[in-house]
Short mmCIF file of C-alpha atoms in Angstrom, two decimals:
data_model
loop_
_atom_site.label_atom_id
_atom_site.label_comp_id
_atom_site.label_asym_id
_atom_site.label_seq_id
_atom_site.Cartn_x
_atom_site.Cartn_y
_atom_site.Cartn_z
CA MET C 19 55.83 -9.19 127.02
CA LYS C 20 59.57 -9.77 127.10
CA ARG C 21 60.04 -6.90 124.70
CA LEU C 22 57.92 -4.64 126.93
CA ARG C 23 59.89 -5.72 130.05
CA LYS C 24 63.15 -5.07 128.25
CA LYS C 25 61.89 -1.65 127.20
CA CYS C 26 60.95 -0.88 130.81
CA PHE C 27 64.39 -1.92 132.00
CA VAL C 28 66.03 0.33 129.40
CA THR C 29 63.76 3.24 130.32
CA THR C 30 64.43 2.72 134.02
CA GLY C 31 68.19 2.55 133.38
CA ILE C 32 68.08 5.78 131.44
CA MET C 33 66.11 7.42 134.22
CA PHE C 34 68.60 6.27 136.83
CA GLY C 35 71.46 7.48 134.62
CA LEU C 36 69.84 10.88 134.21
CA LEU C 37 69.19 11.04 137.95
CA ALA C 38 72.81 10.23 138.66
CA LEU C 39 73.96 12.95 136.28
CA ILE C 40 71.61 15.45 137.89
CA LEU C 41 72.78 14.55 141.38
CA SER C 42 76.41 14.72 140.27
CA ALA C 43 75.85 18.12 138.69
CA CYS C 44 74.11 19.34 141.84
CA ALA C 45 76.95 18.02 144.00
CA SER C 46 79.46 19.72 141.71
CA LYS C 47 77.55 23.00 141.91
CA GLU C 48 77.29 22.62 145.69
CA LYS C 49 81.04 21.98 145.86
CA GLN C 50 81.70 25.11 143.81
CA LYS C 51 79.17 27.07 145.84
CA LYS C 52 80.58 26.04 149.25
CA PRO C 53 84.32 25.39 148.95
CA VAL C 54 86.35 24.22 151.92
CA THR C 55 87.82 27.45 153.33
CA LEU C 56 91.08 27.45 155.26
CA THR C 57 92.39 30.43 157.24
CA ILE C 58 96.16 31.02 157.27
CA TRP C 59 98.75 32.93 159.32
CA HIS C 60 102.18 33.29 157.70
CA VAL C 61 105.40 35.35 157.69
CA TYR C 62 106.38 35.78 154.03
CA GLY C 63 106.11 39.46 153.14
CA GLY C 64 103.50 42.04 154.07
CA GLN C 65 99.73 41.91 154.01
CA THR C 66 99.63 43.76 150.66
CA ASP C 67 102.98 42.70 149.21
CA SER C 68 103.67 39.03 149.75
CA PRO C 69 105.06 36.38 147.39
CA LEU C 70 103.14 33.72 149.32
CA ASN C 71 99.88 35.66 149.03
CA ASP C 72 100.45 35.72 145.27
CA MET C 73 101.01 31.96 145.22
CA ILE C 74 97.88 31.42 147.32
CA GLU C 75 95.83 33.51 144.91
CA GLU C 76 97.17 31.42 142.03
CA PHE C 77 96.24 28.23 143.88
CA ASN C 78 92.74 29.52 144.63
CA THR C 79 92.05 30.26 140.96
CA THR C 80 93.47 26.98 139.64
CA VAL C 81 93.71 23.82 141.74
CA GLY C 82 91.63 25.33 144.52
CA ALA C 83 88.80 26.23 142.15
CA ALA C 84 88.84 22.74 140.65
CA GLU C 85 88.98 20.98 144.02
CA GLY C 86 86.62 23.25 145.93
CA ILE C 87 89.34 24.72 148.20
CA LYS C 88 89.80 28.35 149.15
CA LEU C 89 92.69 29.67 151.23
CA GLN C 90 92.16 32.89 153.14
CA VAL C 91 95.17 34.74 154.59
CA THR C 92 94.12 36.46 157.81
CA VAL C 93 97.52 37.37 159.30
CA VAL C 94 100.92 38.21 157.80
CA SER C 95 103.44 38.98 160.53
CA ASN C 96 106.81 37.79 161.84
CA THR C 97 107.61 34.49 163.53
CA ASN C 98 107.84 36.00 167.00
CA ASN C 99 104.39 37.59 166.78
CA ILE C 100 102.86 34.42 165.37
CA HIS C 101 104.64 32.37 168.06
CA ASP C 102 103.02 34.52 170.75
CA ALA C 103 99.61 34.55 169.06
CA VAL C 104 99.57 30.77 168.61
CA LEU C 105 100.46 30.13 172.26
CA ARG C 106 97.89 32.65 173.49
CA ALA C 107 95.23 30.95 171.37
CA ALA C 108 96.33 27.44 172.34
CA ASN C 109 96.17 28.41 176.03
CA ASP C 110 92.73 30.04 175.63
CA GLU C 111 94.01 33.32 177.04
CA PRO C 112 91.48 36.17 177.34
CA GLY C 113 91.30 38.25 174.18
CA ALA C 114 93.33 35.76 172.15
CA SER C 115 92.40 35.13 168.53
CA GLU C 116 91.09 31.73 167.52
CA LEU C 117 93.71 29.47 165.99
CA PRO C 118 93.64 29.51 162.18
CA ASP C 119 93.40 26.31 160.17
CA MET C 120 97.06 26.66 159.15
CA PHE C 121 99.93 28.66 160.58
CA ILE C 122 103.67 29.02 160.12
CA SER C 123 105.71 27.79 163.06
CA TYR C 124 109.15 26.81 164.28
CA PRO C 125 109.46 23.66 166.41
CA LYS C 126 109.94 25.84 169.51
CA THR C 127 106.31 27.00 169.18
CA ILE C 128 104.99 23.46 168.91
CA LEU C 129 107.04 22.30 171.88
CA ALA C 130 105.63 25.15 173.96
CA MET C 131 102.00 24.35 173.10
CA PRO C 132 99.96 22.78 175.93
CA ASP C 133 98.71 20.04 173.59
CA PRO C 134 100.61 19.52 170.30
CA ASP C 135 98.20 16.66 169.52
CA ILE C 136 95.74 19.26 168.20
CA LEU C 137 97.99 19.43 165.11
CA VAL C 138 97.63 17.16 162.10
CA ASP C 139 100.24 14.46 161.47
CA TYR C 140 100.94 14.92 157.77
CA ARG C 141 101.95 11.29 157.43
CA GLU C 142 98.23 10.57 157.36
CA TYR C 143 97.92 12.58 154.13
CA PHE C 144 101.28 12.01 152.41
CA SER C 145 102.41 8.59 151.28
CA GLU C 146 105.92 7.36 152.05
CA GLU C 147 106.68 7.65 148.35
CA GLU C 148 105.61 11.30 148.35
CA LEU C 149 107.65 12.08 151.47
CA ALA C 150 110.72 10.44 149.95
CA ALA C 151 110.92 13.37 147.51
CA TYR C 152 111.72 15.80 150.33
CA ILE C 153 115.16 16.42 151.83
CA PRO C 154 115.16 14.17 154.94
CA SER C 155 116.62 16.67 157.41
CA PHE C 156 113.92 19.18 156.45
CA LEU C 157 111.22 16.67 157.41
CA GLU C 158 113.15 15.72 160.52
CA GLU C 159 113.02 19.25 161.91
CA GLY C 160 109.22 19.27 161.67
CA THR C 161 108.83 15.88 163.34
CA ILE C 162 107.88 16.13 167.01
CA GLU C 163 107.67 12.92 169.04
CA GLY C 164 107.38 10.84 165.88
CA ARG C 165 104.65 12.98 164.29
CA LEU C 166 105.27 15.18 161.24
CA VAL C 167 103.40 18.28 162.39
CA SER C 168 105.37 21.10 160.74
CA PHE C 169 105.63 20.73 156.98
CA PRO C 170 108.56 22.35 155.13
CA LEU C 171 107.82 24.75 152.30
CA ALA C 172 111.00 26.89 152.29
CA LYS C 173 114.19 26.52 154.28
CA SER C 174 116.94 28.91 155.21
CA THR C 175 120.49 27.96 155.97
CA GLU C 176 123.58 29.89 156.91
CA ILE C 177 125.51 31.50 154.07
CA MET C 178 128.70 33.53 153.93
CA PHE C 179 128.20 37.02 152.48
CA ILE C 180 131.24 39.00 151.33
CA ASP C 181 131.73 42.68 150.51
CA LYS C 182 133.89 41.82 147.52
CA THR C 183 134.74 45.47 146.88
CA LEU C 184 136.42 45.82 150.26
CA PHE C 185 137.91 42.33 150.06
CA ASP C 186 139.51 43.07 146.69
CA ARG C 187 141.08 46.22 148.15
CA PHE C 188 142.49 44.15 151.01
CA SER C 189 143.61 41.46 148.58
CA ASP C 190 145.45 43.90 146.31
CA ALA C 191 147.43 45.20 149.29
CA THR C 192 148.17 41.91 151.08
CA GLY C 193 147.69 39.05 148.62
CA ALA C 194 144.69 37.63 150.52
CA LYS C 195 142.71 35.09 148.47
CA LEU C 196 138.98 34.39 148.45
CA GLU C 197 139.83 30.68 148.64
CA GLN C 198 141.19 31.23 152.14
CA LEU C 199 137.60 31.86 153.24
CA ASN C 200 136.69 28.25 152.45
CA THR C 201 137.90 27.11 155.87
CA TRP C 202 137.40 28.51 159.35
CA GLU C 203 141.14 28.44 159.93
CA GLY C 204 141.74 30.53 156.81
CA LEU C 205 138.96 32.98 157.64
CA PHE C 206 140.22 33.62 161.16
CA ASP C 207 143.82 34.05 159.93
CA LEU C 208 142.59 36.72 157.50
CA SER C 209 140.57 38.35 160.28
CA ILE C 210 143.74 38.92 162.29
CA GLU C 211 145.65 40.09 159.22
CA TYR C 212 142.86 42.51 158.22
CA TYR C 213 142.82 44.13 161.65
CA LYS C 214 146.56 44.71 161.46
CA TRP C 215 146.35 46.04 157.90
CA THR C 216 143.58 48.53 158.67
CA ASP C 217 145.32 49.59 161.89
CA GLU C 218 148.44 50.41 159.89
CA GLN C 219 146.48 52.78 157.64
CA THR C 220 146.46 55.33 160.46
CA PRO C 221 149.82 55.00 162.27
CA GLU C 222 149.06 58.13 164.26
CA ILE C 223 146.11 56.35 165.94
CA GLU C 224 146.99 53.19 167.83
CA GLY C 225 144.56 50.26 167.97
CA ASP C 226 141.95 51.53 165.50
CA GLY C 227 141.97 48.50 163.19
CA LYS C 228 138.65 47.18 161.88
CA THR C 229 136.96 43.84 162.31
CA PHE C 230 136.91 41.53 159.34
CA PHE C 231 134.27 38.95 160.26
CA VAL C 232 130.84 38.98 161.89
CA HIS C 233 128.72 35.93 162.73
CA ASP C 234 125.02 36.37 163.41
CA TYR C 235 124.93 33.31 165.68
CA HIS C 236 128.12 32.51 167.60
CA PHE C 237 126.16 29.69 169.24
CA ASN C 238 125.63 28.09 165.84
CA TYR C 239 129.31 28.34 164.96
CA PHE C 240 130.25 26.24 167.98
CA GLN C 241 127.30 23.89 167.77
CA VAL C 242 127.71 23.00 164.11
CA GLY C 243 131.50 23.12 164.29
CA THR C 244 131.64 20.69 167.21
CA GLU C 245 129.14 18.32 165.59
CA SER C 246 131.00 18.47 162.26
CA MET C 247 134.07 17.12 164.04
CA GLY C 248 132.14 14.12 165.35
CA GLU C 249 131.54 15.29 168.90
CA SER C 250 128.23 16.07 170.61
CA PHE C 251 127.80 19.72 171.44
CA PHE C 252 125.08 18.95 174.02
CA GLU C 253 125.18 16.63 176.99
CA ASN C 254 122.26 16.11 179.39
CA GLY C 255 120.56 19.28 178.19
CA ASP C 256 123.70 21.39 178.64
CA ILE C 257 126.79 22.30 176.61
CA ALA C 258 129.42 19.55 176.77
CA TYR C 259 132.60 21.67 176.26
CA GLY C 260 134.54 18.70 174.93
CA LYS C 261 137.87 18.60 173.11
CA LYS C 262 136.33 19.44 169.73
CA PHE C 263 134.59 22.45 171.25
CA GLU C 264 138.00 23.66 172.38
CA LYS C 265 139.36 23.07 168.88
CA ALA C 266 136.64 25.37 167.54
CA TRP C 267 137.21 27.88 170.34
CA VAL C 268 140.94 28.55 169.85
CA PRO C 269 141.00 30.11 166.33
CA TYR C 270 137.74 31.94 166.92
CA ALA C 271 138.83 33.40 170.26
CA LYS C 272 142.33 34.35 169.07
CA ALA C 273 140.87 36.27 166.11
CA ALA C 274 138.25 37.93 168.31
CA ILE C 275 140.75 38.94 171.01
CA GLN C 276 143.01 40.46 168.34
CA GLY C 277 140.19 42.59 166.97
CA GLY C 278 139.26 40.61 163.88
CA VAL C 279 135.77 39.42 164.93
CA TRP C 280 132.73 41.62 165.57
CA LEU C 281 131.58 41.16 169.18
CA ASN C 282 128.86 43.80 169.46
CA GLU C 283 125.14 43.11 169.53
CA GLY C 284 122.82 43.35 166.53
CA TYR C 285 122.50 41.62 163.20
CA ALA C 286 125.40 40.83 160.87
CA THR C 287 123.96 43.01 158.11
CA GLU C 288 124.71 46.22 160.03
CA PRO C 289 128.56 46.10 160.18
CA LEU C 290 128.65 45.17 156.48
CA ARG C 291 126.41 48.10 155.55
CA THR C 292 128.71 50.50 157.41
CA GLY C 293 132.03 49.06 156.27
CA ASN C 294 132.86 47.79 159.77
CA ALA C 295 133.19 44.22 158.51
CA VAL C 296 133.99 42.52 155.23
CA VAL C 297 132.61 39.01 155.70
CA SER C 298 129.52 37.75 157.50
CA VAL C 299 127.85 34.43 158.18
CA ALA C 300 124.12 34.84 158.56
CA SER C 301 120.77 33.36 157.61
CA SER C 302 120.39 33.09 153.86
CA ALA C 303 117.13 35.01 154.18
CA SER C 304 119.10 38.07 155.30
CA VAL C 305 120.02 38.62 151.63
CA LEU C 306 116.98 40.90 151.67
CA TYR C 307 118.88 43.31 153.92
CA TYR C 308 122.31 43.37 152.28
CA GLU C 309 122.54 46.49 150.17
CA ASP C 310 124.72 47.30 147.17
CA ILE C 311 126.01 50.41 148.84
CA VAL C 312 128.05 50.93 151.99
CA THR C 313 127.86 54.09 154.09
CA TYR C 314 130.93 54.64 156.25
CA GLU C 315 130.97 56.30 159.65
CA ASP C 316 132.22 59.58 158.11
CA ASN C 317 129.12 59.56 155.84
CA ARG C 318 131.08 58.61 152.72
CA SER C 319 129.21 56.13 150.52
CA GLU C 320 130.30 53.82 147.73
CA ASN C 321 128.73 51.12 145.62
CA ILE C 322 129.85 47.61 146.48
CA GLU C 323 129.48 44.09 145.13
CA VAL C 324 128.08 41.55 147.59
CA ILE C 325 128.68 37.88 146.81
CA ALA C 326 127.65 34.68 148.60
CA LYS C 327 129.55 31.48 149.31
CA PRO C 328 128.84 28.37 151.40
CA VAL C 329 129.87 28.69 155.05
CA PRO C 330 133.46 27.74 155.92
CA TYR C 331 134.32 24.31 157.31
CA PHE C 332 137.14 23.00 159.47
CA THR C 333 140.05 21.59 157.48
CA GLU C 334 139.75 17.81 156.99
CA GLU C 335 136.38 17.75 158.77
CA LYS C 336 132.85 17.15 157.55
CA LYS C 337 131.16 20.02 155.70
CA MET C 338 128.12 20.78 157.82
CA VAL C 339 125.72 23.70 157.98
CA MET C 340 122.77 24.77 160.10
CA GLN C 341 119.38 24.52 158.43
CA ARG C 342 116.40 26.42 159.64
CA GLY C 343 113.03 27.51 158.45
CA ALA C 344 109.52 27.47 159.72
CA GLY C 345 106.94 25.01 158.44
CA PHE C 346 103.18 24.93 158.05
CA CYS C 347 101.13 23.42 160.87
CA THR C 348 97.51 22.38 160.34
CA VAL C 349 95.04 22.33 163.22
CA LYS C 350 92.90 19.20 163.42
CA SER C 351 89.34 19.80 162.25
CA THR C 352 87.54 17.74 159.60
CA PRO C 353 88.97 15.22 157.13
CA GLN C 354 87.91 17.54 154.29
CA LYS C 355 89.81 20.52 155.70
CA GLU C 356 92.87 18.48 156.59
CA GLN C 357 92.97 16.96 153.10
CA ALA C 358 92.57 20.43 151.60
CA ALA C 359 95.61 21.64 153.57
CA ALA C 360 97.66 18.71 152.31
CA THR C 361 96.52 19.39 148.73
CA PHE C 362 97.77 22.96 149.00
CA LEU C 363 101.13 21.94 150.48
CA LYS C 364 101.66 19.33 147.76
CA TRP C 365 100.98 22.00 145.14
CA LEU C 366 103.22 24.61 146.77
CA THR C 367 106.13 22.17 147.06
CA GLU C 368 105.96 20.90 143.48
CA PRO C 369 109.46 21.65 142.14
CA GLU C 370 108.56 24.45 139.71
CA ASN C 371 106.11 26.12 142.08
CA ASN C 372 108.47 25.82 145.03
CA VAL C 373 111.39 27.33 143.12
CA ARG C 374 109.22 30.23 141.91
CA PHE C 375 108.28 30.94 145.51
CA VAL C 376 111.63 30.56 147.29
CA THR C 377 113.61 32.61 144.77
CA GLN C 378 111.44 35.58 145.68
CA VAL C 379 112.16 35.34 149.40
CA GLY C 380 115.79 34.15 149.61
CA TYR C 381 115.11 30.61 150.82
CA MET C 382 115.95 27.10 149.66
CA PRO C 383 113.42 24.74 148.08
CA VAL C 384 112.56 21.58 149.97
CA THR C 385 112.79 18.70 147.48
CA GLU C 386 115.70 17.12 145.64
CA LYS C 387 114.03 17.73 142.26
CA ALA C 388 113.54 21.41 143.05
CA PHE C 389 117.30 21.79 143.43
CA ASP C 390 117.60 20.31 139.94
CA VAL C 391 115.27 23.04 138.69
CA LEU C 392 117.24 25.84 140.39
CA PRO C 393 120.04 26.22 137.78
CA LYS C 394 117.51 27.04 135.08
CA ALA C 395 115.70 29.45 137.40
CA LEU C 396 119.00 31.29 137.99
CA GLU C 397 118.98 32.40 134.35
CA GLU C 398 115.86 34.44 135.06
CA LEU C 399 117.25 36.21 138.14
CA SER C 400 118.32 39.76 137.33
CA ASP C 401 119.97 40.64 140.67
CA PRO C 402 123.61 39.38 140.75
CA LYS C 403 123.41 39.12 144.53
CA TYR C 404 120.53 36.66 144.31
CA LYS C 405 122.26 34.70 141.56
CA SER C 406 125.30 34.39 143.77
CA LEU C 407 123.13 33.29 146.70
CA TYR C 408 121.44 30.50 144.76
CA GLU C 409 124.74 29.31 143.32
CA ALA C 410 125.90 29.03 146.93
CA PHE C 411 122.68 27.14 147.77
CA ILE C 412 123.32 24.62 145.01
CA GLU C 413 126.88 24.04 146.19
CA THR C 414 125.72 23.76 149.80
CA GLN C 415 123.05 21.20 148.98
CA ALA C 416 125.51 19.14 146.93
CA PHE C 417 128.44 19.04 149.36
CA TYR C 418 127.20 19.83 152.87
CA VAL C 419 125.29 17.89 155.51
CA PHE C 420 122.35 19.86 156.89
CA TYR C 421 122.36 19.97 160.67
CA THR C 422 119.11 20.04 162.64
CA PRO C 423 119.28 21.40 166.21
CA PRO C 424 117.97 19.02 168.88
CA GLN C 425 114.54 19.59 170.41
CA LEU C 426 115.69 20.55 173.91
CA GLU C 427 113.60 22.48 176.40
CA SER C 428 116.79 24.27 177.45
CA TYR C 429 117.83 25.17 173.90
CA LEU C 430 116.66 28.80 173.78
CA THR C 431 117.91 29.51 177.29
CA LEU C 432 121.36 28.12 176.45
CA GLU C 433 121.49 29.96 173.12
CA THR C 434 120.60 33.33 174.64
CA ALA C 435 122.99 32.99 177.57
CA PHE C 436 125.87 31.72 175.43
CA GLU C 437 125.56 34.53 172.87
CA GLU C 438 125.67 37.16 175.58
CA LYS C 439 128.41 35.64 177.74
CA ALA C 440 130.76 34.49 174.96
CA ARG C 441 130.81 37.95 173.40
CA SER C 442 131.20 39.60 176.80
CA GLU C 443 134.16 37.46 177.85
CA LEU C 444 135.91 38.05 174.55
CA ARG C 445 135.33 41.81 174.70
CA ILE C 446 137.00 41.82 178.14
CA ALA C 447 139.89 39.75 176.78
CA ASN C 448 140.23 42.11 173.80
CA LYS C 449 140.67 45.08 176.15
CA SER C 450 143.38 43.19 178.06
CA TRP C 451 145.14 42.36 174.79
CA LYS C 452 145.10 45.99 173.68
CA THR C 453 146.77 47.10 176.90
CA GLY C 454 149.37 44.35 176.59
CA GLU C 455 148.57 42.84 179.98
CA LYS C 456 148.65 39.23 178.75
CA ASP C 457 149.48 37.29 175.60
CA VAL C 458 146.80 35.97 173.24
CA GLY C 459 147.25 32.32 174.22
CA THR C 460 146.71 33.03 177.90
CA LEU C 461 143.71 35.25 177.24
CA THR C 462 142.17 32.60 174.95
CA ALA C 463 142.37 29.92 177.63
CA GLU C 464 141.18 32.21 180.42
CA ALA C 465 138.20 33.48 178.40
CA LEU C 466 137.03 29.90 177.90
CA GLU C 467 137.26 29.10 181.59
CA HIS C 468 135.41 32.29 182.48
CA LEU C 469 132.73 31.44 179.93
CA LYS C 470 132.18 27.99 181.44
CA GLU C 471 131.94 29.45 184.91
CA SER C 472 129.51 32.19 183.91
CA MET C 473 127.27 29.69 182.07
CA GLN C 474 126.91 27.73 185.31
CA LYS C 475 125.59 30.72 187.26
#
């Protein structure tokens, strides 16, 4: 009897084991049959030619296939278009598309949403140990009201790009050194000297010297420069115009008034491509638009060498640089979908994967370990311009503090107004300088006062 009971127990156990295996197999097949699908809007490349699309396809066929996750890219556009589309969807505007599961966004988009609480807080899916691997300021930029809602996958910063061919020509004639570009003071001194040198090339034409330096974001120069000297650039949602601001203003304004700084509209890439500037400070991602040939205004063309260096700093002050870059937001839905989004982001920001991705699009990786991987990745880069860029990235990450702009409602308004008015006031002062009406010192001081007044209107 006992033997029979024991045999029954064994048989029953086997049956339960087989049933469990069958159910597990069915669940596995069901998981493979119906994966969690996430829709994505992003900005990296085109719909048919995108490094991120390639990475997503790799994820889908590896980790995604194993975990039952499928990512589906439905929009590839630019940040402005996605910004508008997200806000239209979030506000339920007529004809607006439905929000995707994941989308690329800058903090300005999140701050403009009617209810940012519809976004996932990634701290619910990443442990503190996992988050400790990321560069803190990169996480800080995506944190809104204490919630990490925009996750970093690639970051841009500002980099100095130099037409070394033109610079060497200037150097041979005047003794100018590349090392002088390490500091703002040195750069602005060379800007004035370059204008004079180019003006002297055509003595029969007075005042036709060329600009030396172009900055994509004059607002950033003052903001980061002021903060690097230990003074707040903002005060009560406005620009403070403190003593350190004035310290940043003087060399910049003097060089601009004397013709050495580009004050026209447009991106910094344009004057370098036409030989109207030698040095630029711009987003690192703009490396995509710097060409190895310059076409002058008289239609002459020549091959050039473009190199990259970290942005200048003020002598004896902290080395600080703007960091920017959109992050991935995930819309709240189900725990399964939210976890799937986190799984993808963890995979994409693994050091080797992240470096493979960012080196295709001119961005920085987002973890400390990824920067350790970068030197080896440089050996595989064939374009000298990109090698130079990533060498500048490595130096920037090692010696600079990354600055994150504050989340102010007035930020974009101030930035737009300042860019327009600062350039305008300095263009007016430049005309006065050319006619000899006033000396540079007087014009520098007056331009600042006029700028303050115009910003208050």
